[in-house]
PDB file of C-alpha atoms in Angstrom:
ATOM      1  CA  MET A 280     -14.104   7.055  15.133  1.00  0.00           C
ATOM      2  CA  THR A 281     -15.032   4.220  13.328  1.00  0.00           C
ATOM      3  CA  LEU A 282     -16.405   4.368   9.980  1.00  0.00           C
ATOM      4  CA  ALA A 283     -17.831   2.174   7.288  1.00  0.00           C
ATOM      5  CA  PHE A 284     -16.437   1.853   3.719  1.00  0.00           C
ATOM      6  CA  ALA A 285     -17.967  -0.686   1.777  1.00  0.00           C
ATOM      7  CA  HIS A 286     -17.911  -3.831   3.254  1.00  0.00           C
ATOM      8  CA  LEU A 287     -14.597  -2.517   5.530  1.00  0.00           C
ATOM      9  CA  ARG A 288     -14.642  -1.071   8.801  1.00  0.00           C
ATOM     10  CA  PHE A 289     -12.159   1.346  10.019  1.00  0.00           C
ATOM     11  CA  THR A 290     -11.058   2.551  13.514  1.00  0.00           C
ATOM     12  CA  PHE A 291      -8.979   5.329  13.677  1.00  0.00           C
ATOM     13  CA  PRO A 292      -7.440   5.938  17.303  1.00  0.00           C
ATOM     14  CA  GLU A 293      -4.400   8.327  17.813  1.00  0.00           C
ATOM     15  CA  THR A 294      -1.324   7.986  15.335  1.00  0.00           C
ATOM     16  CA  LYS A 295       1.781   9.346  15.349  1.00  0.00           C
ATOM     17  CA  ALA A 296       2.710  12.341  13.072  1.00  0.00           C
ATOM     18  CA  ILE A 297       4.958  12.739  10.663  1.00  0.00           C
ATOM     19  CA  GLY A 298       7.239  15.248  10.349  1.00  0.00           C
ATOM     20  CA  LYS A 299       6.298  17.920   8.112  1.00  0.00           C
ATOM     21  CA  ASP A 300       9.656  19.472   7.486  1.00  0.00           C
ATOM     22  CA  LEU A 301       9.636  18.678   4.162  1.00  0.00           C
ATOM     23  CA  MET A 302       8.500  21.217   1.603  1.00  0.00           C
ATOM     24  CA  THR A 303       7.276  19.758  -1.788  1.00  0.00           C
ATOM     25  CA  ASP A 304       6.568  21.734  -5.386  1.00  0.00           C
ATOM     26  CA  LEU A 305       3.452  19.797  -6.507  1.00  0.00           C
ATOM     27  CA  LYS A 306       2.936  19.939 -10.092  1.00  0.00           C
ATOM     28  CA  THR A 307      -1.150  19.239 -10.792  1.00  0.00           C
ATOM     29  CA  SER A 308      -1.840  17.862 -14.234  1.00  0.00           C
ATOM     30  CA  GLY A 309      -5.682  17.521 -13.555  1.00  0.00           C
ATOM     31  CA  GLU A 310      -8.650  18.658 -11.384  1.00  0.00           C
ATOM     32  CA  HIS A 311     -12.008  17.057 -11.752  1.00  0.00           C
ATOM     33  CA  ALA A 312     -15.369  17.921  -9.596  1.00  0.00           C
ATOM     34  CA  CYS A 313     -16.481  14.262  -7.881  1.00  0.00           C
ATOM     35  CA  PHE A 314     -19.104  13.745  -5.635  1.00  0.00           C
ATOM     36  CA  GLY A 315     -18.852  17.222  -3.591  1.00  0.00           C
ATOM     37  CA  GLY A 316     -15.141  16.914  -3.723  1.00  0.00           C
ATOM     38  CA  THR A 317     -12.394  16.404  -5.967  1.00  0.00           C
ATOM     39  CA  VAL A 318     -10.415  13.991  -7.783  1.00  0.00           C
ATOM     40  CA  SER A 319      -6.506  15.474  -8.648  1.00  0.00           C
ATOM     41  CA  PHE A 320      -3.612  14.121 -10.065  1.00  0.00           C
ATOM     42  CA  HIS A 321       0.176  15.373  -8.925  1.00  0.00           C
ATOM     43  CA  GLU A 322       3.759  15.114 -10.136  1.00  0.00           C
ATOM     44  CA  HIS A 323       6.897  16.002  -7.647  1.00  0.00           C
ATOM     45  CA  HIS A 324      10.558  15.176  -8.041  1.00  0.00           C
ATOM     46  CA  SER A 325      10.648  12.753  -4.413  1.00  0.00           C
ATOM     47  CA  SER A 326      13.347  12.671  -2.662  1.00  0.00           C
ATOM     48  CA  ALA A 327      13.247   9.525  -1.228  1.00  0.00           C
ATOM     49  CA  CYS A 328      13.360   8.173  -4.957  1.00  0.00           C
ATOM     50  CA  ASP A 329      15.302  10.948  -6.166  1.00  0.00           C
ATOM     51  CA  ALA A 330      13.189  10.854  -8.910  1.00  0.00           C
ATOM     52  CA  GLY A 331       9.836  12.403 -10.542  1.00  0.00           C
ATOM     53  CA  MET A 332       6.478  10.161  -8.544  1.00  0.00           C
ATOM     54  CA  ARG A 333       3.180  10.724  -9.088  1.00  0.00           C
ATOM     55  CA  PHE A 334       0.188  10.221  -7.322  1.00  0.00           C
ATOM     56  CA  ALA A 335      -3.523  10.626  -7.267  1.00  0.00           C
ATOM     57  CA  ALA A 336      -6.037  12.238  -4.335  1.00  0.00           C
ATOM     58  CA  TYR A 337     -10.043  12.221  -3.703  1.00  0.00           C
ATOM     59  CA  VAL A 338     -10.600  15.149  -1.005  1.00  0.00           C
ATOM     60  CA  PRO A 339     -13.794  14.521   0.164  1.00  0.00           C
ATOM     61  CA  PRO A 340     -16.233  17.828   0.836  1.00  0.00           C
ATOM     62  CA  GLN A 341     -15.847  17.265   4.643  1.00  0.00           C
ATOM     63  CA  ALA A 342     -11.792  18.555   3.848  1.00  0.00           C
ATOM     64  CA  ALA A 343     -13.078  22.075   3.585  1.00  0.00           C
ATOM     65  CA  GLU A 344     -14.436  22.211   6.703  1.00  0.00           C
ATOM     66  CA  GLN A 345     -11.664  20.418   8.668  1.00  0.00           C
ATOM     67  CA  PRO A 346      -8.850  17.810   8.243  1.00  0.00           C
ATOM     68  CA  VAL A 347      -9.973  13.964   7.057  1.00  0.00           C
ATOM     69  CA  PRO A 348      -8.820  11.022   7.788  1.00  0.00           C
ATOM     70  CA  VAL A 349      -6.783   9.098   4.534  1.00  0.00           C
ATOM     71  CA  LEU A 350      -6.932   5.979   3.090  1.00  0.00           C
ATOM     72  CA  TYR A 351      -3.594   4.898   1.007  1.00  0.00           C
ATOM     73  CA  TYR A 352      -4.446   2.923  -2.160  1.00  0.00           C
ATOM     74  CA  LEU A 353      -1.360   0.658  -3.511  1.00  0.00           C
ATOM     75  CA  ALA A 354      -1.918  -0.689  -7.206  1.00  0.00           C
ATOM     76  CA  GLY A 355      -0.983  -4.064  -8.824  1.00  0.00           C
ATOM     77  CA  LEU A 356       1.591  -4.664 -10.983  1.00  0.00           C
ATOM     78  CA  THR A 357       1.301  -2.326 -14.558  1.00  0.00           C
ATOM     79  CA  SER A 358      -0.910   0.010 -13.160  1.00  0.00           C
ATOM     80  CA  THR A 359      -0.324   3.499 -12.871  1.00  0.00           C
ATOM     81  CA  GLU A 360      -1.675   6.808 -10.388  1.00  0.00           C
ATOM     82  CA  GLU A 361      -4.804   6.714 -12.569  1.00  0.00           C
ATOM     83  CA  THR A 362      -6.084   3.142 -12.663  1.00  0.00           C
ATOM     84  CA  PHE A 363      -7.918   3.245  -8.668  1.00  0.00           C
ATOM     85  CA  MET A 364      -9.383   6.655  -9.259  1.00  0.00           C
ATOM     86  CA  ILE A 365     -10.545   6.025 -12.968  1.00  0.00           C
ATOM     87  CA  LYS A 366     -11.766   2.108 -11.799  1.00  0.00           C
ATOM     88  CA  GLY A 367     -12.494   1.701  -8.317  1.00  0.00           C
ATOM     89  CA  GLY A 368     -15.631   3.948  -7.866  1.00  0.00           C
ATOM     90  CA  ALA A 369     -14.724   4.826  -4.517  1.00  0.00           C
ATOM     91  CA  GLN A 370     -15.498   8.329  -4.304  1.00  0.00           C
ATOM     92  CA  ARG A 371     -19.203   7.894  -3.744  1.00  0.00           C
ATOM     93  CA  LEU A 372     -18.882   6.348  -0.467  1.00  0.00           C
ATOM     94  CA  ALA A 373     -15.540   8.312   0.323  1.00  0.00           C
ATOM     95  CA  ALA A 374     -17.254  11.386   0.399  1.00  0.00           C
ATOM     96  CA  GLU A 375     -20.210   9.871   2.136  1.00  0.00           C
ATOM     97  CA  HIS A 376     -17.514   9.111   5.159  1.00  0.00           C
ATOM     98  CA  GLY A 377     -15.271  11.864   4.822  1.00  0.00           C
ATOM     99  CA  LEU A 378     -11.930   9.954   3.966  1.00  0.00           C
ATOM    100  CA  MET A 379      -9.313  11.142   1.532  1.00  0.00           C
ATOM    101  CA  LEU A 380      -7.979   8.603  -1.191  1.00  0.00           C
ATOM    102  CA  VAL A 381      -4.854   8.826  -2.125  1.00  0.00           C
ATOM    103  CA  ALA A 382      -3.011   6.405  -4.876  1.00  0.00           C
ATOM    104  CA  PRO A 383       0.771   6.718  -6.172  1.00  0.00           C
ATOM    105  CA  ASP A 384       2.435   5.452  -9.027  1.00  0.00           C
ATOM    106  CA  THR A 385       3.618   1.912  -9.091  1.00  0.00           C
ATOM    107  CA  SER A 386       6.836   3.294  -9.485  1.00  0.00           C
ATOM    108  CA  PRO A 387       9.303   5.135 -10.739  1.00  0.00           C
ATOM    109  CA  ARG A 388       9.760   6.560 -14.708  1.00  0.00           C
ATOM    110  CA  GLY A 389      11.456   6.542 -17.425  1.00  0.00           C
ATOM    111  CA  LEU A 390      14.955   6.773 -15.884  1.00  0.00           C
ATOM    112  CA  GLY A 391      16.502   4.299 -18.699  1.00  0.00           C
ATOM    113  CA  LEU A 392      17.662   1.667 -16.039  1.00  0.00           C
ATOM    114  CA  PRO A 393      18.652  -1.668 -17.661  1.00  0.00           C
ATOM    115  CA  GLY A 394      15.958  -4.044 -17.523  1.00  0.00           C
ATOM    116  CA  GLU A 395      13.458  -1.873 -16.354  1.00  0.00           C
ATOM    117  CA  ASP A 396      11.318  -1.924 -19.301  1.00  0.00           C
ATOM    118  CA  ASP A 397      12.031  -5.760 -20.446  1.00  0.00           C
ATOM    119  CA  ASP A 398       8.964  -7.320 -19.253  1.00  0.00           C
ATOM    120  CA  TRP A 399       5.676  -6.262 -17.571  1.00  0.00           C
ATOM    121  CA  ASP A 400       6.355  -7.632 -14.133  1.00  0.00           C
ATOM    122  CA  PHE A 401       9.696  -5.926 -12.835  1.00  0.00           C
ATOM    123  CA  GLY A 402      10.823  -2.284 -13.181  1.00  0.00           C
ATOM    124  CA  THR A 403       8.513  -0.004 -14.532  1.00  0.00           C
ATOM    125  CA  GLY A 404       4.982  -0.502 -12.858  1.00  0.00           C
ATOM    126  CA  ALA A 405       6.552  -3.044 -10.732  1.00  0.00           C
ATOM    127  CA  GLY A 406       8.221  -1.228  -7.487  1.00  0.00           C
ATOM    128  CA  PHE A 407       6.756  -3.975  -4.920  1.00  0.00           C
ATOM    129  CA  TYR A 408       6.586  -1.174  -2.203  1.00  0.00           C
ATOM    130  CA  LEU A 409      10.378  -1.943  -1.410  1.00  0.00           C
ATOM    131  CA  ASP A 410      13.705  -0.192  -1.278  1.00  0.00           C
ATOM    132  CA  ALA A 411      15.957  -1.731  -3.225  1.00  0.00           C
ATOM    133  CA  THR A 412      19.099  -2.504  -2.230  1.00  0.00           C
ATOM    134  CA  ALA A 413      20.282  -4.019  -5.518  1.00  0.00           C
ATOM    135  CA  GLU A 414      22.197  -2.636  -8.420  1.00  0.00           C
ATOM    136  CA  PRO A 415      21.202  -0.448 -10.599  1.00  0.00           C
ATOM    137  CA  PHE A 416      17.651   0.271  -8.660  1.00  0.00           C
ATOM    138  CA  SER A 417      18.892   0.956  -5.594  1.00  0.00           C
ATOM    139  CA  ARG A 418      19.338   4.496  -5.968  1.00  0.00           C
ATOM    140  CA  HIS A 419      15.691   4.950  -6.974  1.00  0.00           C
ATOM    141  CA  TYR A 420      13.393   2.075  -6.681  1.00  0.00           C
ATOM    142  CA  LYS A 421      12.598   3.472  -2.621  1.00  0.00           C
ATOM    143  CA  LEU A 422       8.983   2.720  -2.788  1.00  0.00           C
ATOM    144  CA  ASP A 423       8.861   1.862   1.300  1.00  0.00           C
ATOM    145  CA  THR A 424      10.563   5.154   2.289  1.00  0.00           C
ATOM    146  CA  TYR A 425       8.171   7.068  -0.250  1.00  0.00           C
ATOM    147  CA  VAL A 426       4.797   5.042   1.013  1.00  0.00           C
ATOM    148  CA  THR A 427       5.214   5.155   4.285  1.00  0.00           C
ATOM    149  CA  ARG A 428       7.084   8.582   5.018  1.00  0.00           C
ATOM    150  CA  GLU A 429       7.541  10.893   2.025  1.00  0.00           C
ATOM    151  CA  LEU A 430       4.034  10.321   0.592  1.00  0.00           C
ATOM    152  CA  PRO A 431       2.090  11.493   3.881  1.00  0.00           C
ATOM    153  CA  GLN A 432       4.743  14.366   4.263  1.00  0.00           C
ATOM    154  CA  VAL A 433       3.502  15.802   1.115  1.00  0.00           C
ATOM    155  CA  VAL A 434      -0.307  15.097   1.538  1.00  0.00           C
ATOM    156  CA  ALA A 435       0.102  16.900   4.550  1.00  0.00           C
ATOM    157  CA  GLU A 436       1.900  20.299   2.847  1.00  0.00           C
ATOM    158  CA  HIS A 437      -1.061  20.275   0.480  1.00  0.00           C
ATOM    159  CA  PHE A 438      -3.934  18.700   1.344  1.00  0.00           C
ATOM    160  CA  SER A 439      -6.348  18.984   4.455  1.00  0.00           C
ATOM    161  CA  ALA A 440      -5.255  15.787   6.182  1.00  0.00           C
ATOM    162  CA  SER A 441      -5.100  14.065   9.718  1.00  0.00           C
ATOM    163  CA  ASP A 442      -2.671  11.980  11.144  1.00  0.00           C
ATOM    164  CA  ALA A 443      -5.305   9.375  10.600  1.00  0.00           C
ATOM    165  CA  ARG A 444      -4.652   7.280   8.203  1.00  0.00           C
ATOM    166  CA  GLY A 445      -5.013   3.209   6.641  1.00  0.00           C
ATOM    167  CA  ILE A 446      -3.583   1.699   3.551  1.00  0.00           C
ATOM    168  CA  PHE A 447      -4.757  -1.310   1.351  1.00  0.00           C
ATOM    169  CA  GLY A 448      -4.240  -2.357  -2.094  1.00  0.00           C
ATOM    170  CA  HIS A 449      -5.043  -4.950  -4.372  1.00  0.00           C
ATOM    171  CA  SER A 450      -2.322  -7.689  -5.505  1.00  0.00           C
ATOM    172  CA  MET A 451       1.298  -6.518  -5.852  1.00  0.00           C
ATOM    173  CA  GLY A 452      -0.178  -3.666  -3.847  1.00  0.00           C
ATOM    174  CA  GLY A 453      -1.980  -5.814  -1.499  1.00  0.00           C
ATOM    175  CA  HIS A 454       1.177  -7.273  -0.901  1.00  0.00           C
ATOM    176  CA  GLY A 455       2.607  -3.542  -0.287  1.00  0.00           C
ATOM    177  CA  ALA A 456      -0.520  -2.594   2.141  1.00  0.00           C
ATOM    178  CA  LEU A 457       0.670  -6.123   4.163  1.00  0.00           C
ATOM    179  CA  THR A 458       3.957  -5.255   4.566  1.00  0.00           C
ATOM    180  CA  LEU A 459       4.445  -1.837   5.336  1.00  0.00           C
ATOM    181  CA  SER A 460       1.199  -2.184   7.677  1.00  0.00           C
ATOM    182  CA  LEU A 461       2.747  -4.542   9.933  1.00  0.00           C
ATOM    183  CA  LYS A 462       6.668  -3.265   9.700  1.00  0.00           C
ATOM    184  CA  ASN A 463       5.087   0.166  10.797  1.00  0.00           C
ATOM    185  CA  PRO A 464       2.191  -0.449  12.942  1.00  0.00           C
ATOM    186  CA  ASP A 465       2.369   2.891  15.079  1.00  0.00           C
ATOM    187  CA  LEU A 466       1.312   4.584  10.709  1.00  0.00           C
ATOM    188  CA  TYR A 467      -1.713   2.354  10.227  1.00  0.00           C
ATOM    189  CA  ALA A 468      -4.950   2.302  11.784  1.00  0.00           C
ATOM    190  CA  SER A 469      -6.365   0.110   8.998  1.00  0.00           C
ATOM    191  CA  VAL A 470      -4.804  -2.710   6.132  1.00  0.00           C
ATOM    192  CA  SER A 471      -7.374  -4.034   3.811  1.00  0.00           C
ATOM    193  CA  ALA A 472      -5.708  -6.758   0.711  1.00  0.00           C
ATOM    194  CA  PHE A 473      -7.812  -7.793  -1.761  1.00  0.00           C
ATOM    195  CA  ALA A 474      -6.167 -10.907  -3.467  1.00  0.00           C
ATOM    196  CA  PRO A 475      -2.941  -9.826  -2.200  1.00  0.00           C
ATOM    197  CA  VAL A 476       0.493 -11.634  -3.695  1.00  0.00           C
ATOM    198  CA  SER A 477       0.647 -13.021   0.226  1.00  0.00           C
ATOM    199  CA  ALA A 478       3.606 -14.692  -0.296  1.00  0.00           C
ATOM    200  CA  PRO A 479       5.852 -13.629  -2.746  1.00  0.00           C
ATOM    201  CA  MET A 480       8.901 -16.100  -1.951  1.00  0.00           C
ATOM    202  CA  ARG A 481       6.539 -18.526  -3.446  1.00  0.00           C
ATOM    203  CA  ALA A 482       5.131 -17.015  -6.459  1.00  0.00           C
ATOM    204  CA  PRO A 483       6.514 -16.179  -9.192  1.00  0.00           C
ATOM    205  CA  TRP A 484       5.994 -12.678  -9.135  1.00  0.00           C
ATOM    206  CA  GLY A 485       7.669 -12.202  -5.994  1.00  0.00           C
ATOM    207  CA  MET A 486      10.729 -14.865  -7.328  1.00  0.00           C
ATOM    208  CA  LYS A 487      11.598 -12.324  -9.787  1.00  0.00           C
ATOM    209  CA  ALA A 488      11.485  -9.258  -8.587  1.00  0.00           C
ATOM    210  CA  PHE A 489      13.112  -9.866  -5.089  1.00  0.00           C
ATOM    211  CA  PRO A 490      16.294 -10.893  -6.976  1.00  0.00           C
ATOM    212  CA  GLY A 491      16.323  -8.012  -9.142  1.00  0.00           C
ATOM    213  CA  TYR A 492      15.589  -5.623  -6.468  1.00  0.00           C
ATOM    214  CA  LEU A 493      17.052  -7.070  -3.392  1.00  0.00           C
ATOM    215  CA  GLY A 494      19.954  -9.660  -4.114  1.00  0.00           C
ATOM    216  CA  THR A 495      20.509 -12.907  -3.897  1.00  0.00           C
ATOM    217  CA  ASP A 496      20.150 -12.897   0.359  1.00  0.00           C
ATOM    218  CA  GLU A 497      16.925 -14.620   0.902  1.00  0.00           C
ATOM    219  CA  GLU A 498      16.725 -13.605   4.540  1.00  0.00           C
ATOM    220  CA  LEU A 499      16.346  -9.948   2.996  1.00  0.00           C
ATOM    221  CA  TRP A 500      13.768 -11.076   1.460  1.00  0.00           C
ATOM    222  CA  ARG A 501      11.544 -12.623   4.048  1.00  0.00           C
ATOM    223  CA  GLU A 502      11.159  -9.026   5.413  1.00  0.00           C
ATOM    224  CA  HIS A 503       9.263  -8.895   2.496  1.00  0.00           C
ATOM    225  CA  ASP A 504       7.138 -11.348   2.859  1.00  0.00           C
ATOM    226  CA  ALA A 505       3.450 -11.013   4.574  1.00  0.00           C
ATOM    227  CA  SER A 506       3.560 -14.768   5.529  1.00  0.00           C
ATOM    228  CA  GLY A 507       6.840 -14.587   7.266  1.00  0.00           C
ATOM    229  CA  THR A 508       6.718 -11.270   8.669  1.00  0.00           C
ATOM    230  CA  ALA A 509       3.541 -11.880  10.228  1.00  0.00           C
ATOM    231  CA  ALA A 510       4.417 -15.757  11.370  1.00  0.00           C
ATOM    232  CA  ASN A 511       6.756 -13.561  13.700  1.00  0.00           C
ATOM    233  CA  PRO A 512       5.718 -13.944  17.018  1.00  0.00           C
ATOM    234  CA  ALA A 513       7.303 -10.943  18.369  1.00  0.00           C
ATOM    235  CA  LEU A 514       5.909  -8.417  15.663  1.00  0.00           C
ATOM    236  CA  ALA A 515       2.545  -9.881  16.212  1.00  0.00           C
ATOM    237  CA  ARG A 516       2.764  -9.001  20.060  1.00  0.00           C
ATOM    238  CA  ARG A 517       4.266  -5.228  18.606  1.00  0.00           C
ATOM    239  CA  LEU A 518       0.821  -4.516  16.417  1.00  0.00           C
ATOM    240  CA  ARG A 519      -1.738  -2.202  18.552  1.00  0.00           C
ATOM    241  CA  PRO A 520      -5.136  -3.998  19.338  1.00  0.00           C
ATOM    242  CA  GLN A 521      -7.068  -1.197  17.801  1.00  0.00           C
ATOM    243  CA  LEU A 522      -5.286  -2.414  14.321  1.00  0.00           C
ATOM    244  CA  LEU A 523      -8.350  -4.450  12.412  1.00  0.00           C
ATOM    245  CA  LEU A 524      -6.482  -6.770   9.323  1.00  0.00           C
ATOM    246  CA  HIS A 525      -8.563  -7.553   6.283  1.00  0.00           C
ATOM    247  CA  LEU A 526      -7.379 -10.662   4.224  1.00  0.00           C
ATOM    248  CA  HIS A 527      -9.531 -10.906   1.182  1.00  0.00           C
ATOM    249  CA  LEU A 528      -9.225 -13.981  -0.667  1.00  0.00           C
ATOM    250  CA  HIS A 529     -10.090 -14.952  -4.283  1.00  0.00           C
ATOM    251  CA  GLY A 530     -10.696 -18.808  -5.600  1.00  0.00           C
ATOM    252  CA  GLY A 531      -9.745 -19.164  -8.879  1.00  0.00           C
ATOM    253  CA  PRO A 532      -6.636 -20.068 -11.296  1.00  0.00           C
ATOM    254  CA  HIS A 533      -4.995 -16.986  -9.990  1.00  0.00           C
ATOM    255  CA  THR A 534      -5.420 -18.115  -6.271  1.00  0.00           C
ATOM    256  CA  THR A 535      -2.050 -20.208  -6.080  1.00  0.00           C
ATOM    257  CA  PRO A 536       0.490 -17.832  -7.903  1.00  0.00           C
ATOM    258  CA  ARG A 537      -0.354 -14.756  -5.305  1.00  0.00           C
ATOM    259  CA  GLY A 538       0.217 -17.404  -2.055  1.00  0.00           C
ATOM    260  CA  ASP A 539      -1.801 -20.387  -1.186  1.00  0.00           C
ATOM    261  CA  PRO A 540      -4.474 -19.107   0.695  1.00  0.00           C
ATOM    262  CA  ARG A 541      -3.990 -21.604   3.802  1.00  0.00           C
ATOM    263  CA  THR A 542      -0.295 -19.973   4.324  1.00  0.00           C
ATOM    264  CA  VAL A 543      -2.723 -16.284   4.654  1.00  0.00           C
ATOM    265  CA  CYS A 544      -5.152 -18.271   6.783  1.00  0.00           C
ATOM    266  CA  GLU A 545      -2.039 -19.503   8.896  1.00  0.00           C
ATOM    267  CA  MET A 546      -0.774 -16.281   8.868  1.00  0.00           C
ATOM    268  CA  THR A 547      -4.316 -14.565  10.015  1.00  0.00           C
ATOM    269  CA  ASP A 548      -4.738 -17.170  12.825  1.00  0.00           C
ATOM    270  CA  LEU A 549      -1.615 -16.468  14.684  1.00  0.00           C
ATOM    271  CA  LEU A 550      -2.547 -12.477  14.451  1.00  0.00           C
ATOM    272  CA  CYS A 551      -5.434 -13.483  16.185  1.00  0.00           C
ATOM    273  CA  ILE A 552      -4.220 -15.524  18.890  1.00  0.00           C
ATOM    274  CA  GLU A 553      -2.604 -12.199  19.330  1.00  0.00           C
ATOM    275  CA  LEU A 554      -4.567  -9.589  18.642  1.00  0.00           C
ATOM    276  CA  SER A 555      -8.715  -9.835  19.201  1.00  0.00           C
ATOM    277  CA  ALA A 556      -9.898  -6.839  17.184  1.00  0.00           C
ATOM    278  CA  ILE A 557      -8.381  -8.319  14.317  1.00  0.00           C
ATOM    279  CA  SER A 558     -11.290  -9.607  11.853  1.00  0.00           C
ATOM    280  CA  PHE A 559     -10.792 -12.263   8.850  1.00  0.00           C
ATOM    281  CA  GLN A 560     -13.233 -12.448   6.058  1.00  0.00           C
ATOM    282  CA  PRO A 561     -12.329 -14.365   2.834  1.00  0.00           C
ATOM    283  CA  LEU A 562     -14.853 -13.592  -0.079  1.00  0.00           C
ATOM    284  CA  ALA A 563     -13.977 -16.916  -1.492  1.00  0.00           C
ATOM    285  CA  ARG A 564     -11.554 -19.955  -0.716  1.00  0.00           C
ATOM    286  CA  ALA A 565      -9.669 -21.617  -3.470  1.00  0.00           C
ATOM    287  CA  GLU A 566     -10.533 -25.876  -3.383  1.00  0.00           C
ATOM    288  CA  SER A 567      -7.800 -27.410  -1.146  1.00  0.00           C
TER     289      SER A 567
END
């Protein structure tokens, strides 16, 4: 089944189901009618993060008749679970094509950890979609496990969701979409990244976040750098041919901090050699 979503093309083959043995108490803070479906906002205790986590969901009208595919949106720095649902304007197209949209918060909140609220680009609102290994964040900042494992279980328990899923994001969320999909190719049928932090080891944000979350071992950092992960030929060969990868690059003054466009082009060229189904559609490219 192939679905059009704005200028993206999503193909949903069979994917591995995630177990549904975790029953979650879900608190709903708001629910609103939207294009024949509903936008809702939720909070629950996350076992992965050992803390409260929030997410928003758009459920299209088709979900009343049958389970629908889910697109997970990962937001950028300082955003919340509300940002995409309020500003993205994607609900109309999601309703048209029968897609559920799920947007998690960008970090746990209000934990009182040292340094958690000192800066806008680290700690609260800046979880970088990884599992932290360095104290004091290693207990609660488990965004990788939360997004790839726990949240799909919660969605499956409480919503009419099929096993077909894709992931996309912007900026820090584009980084998360790329790294999580590259490390879990069997979980996602599509990945889209808008102005992603595609080379965080060479960007100020990643160079600040990685030591704080992962410690000083730069080899561990590489596992969370999309440009380095995709350059691994063995991993590229593991990606399923059905996986569609869209990297949308924005030109202008913010291009270099997010990652040199040439790095992303090299990464994508390598993947295209391995997989003919991947498409690369840059929106704009900064001058060399």
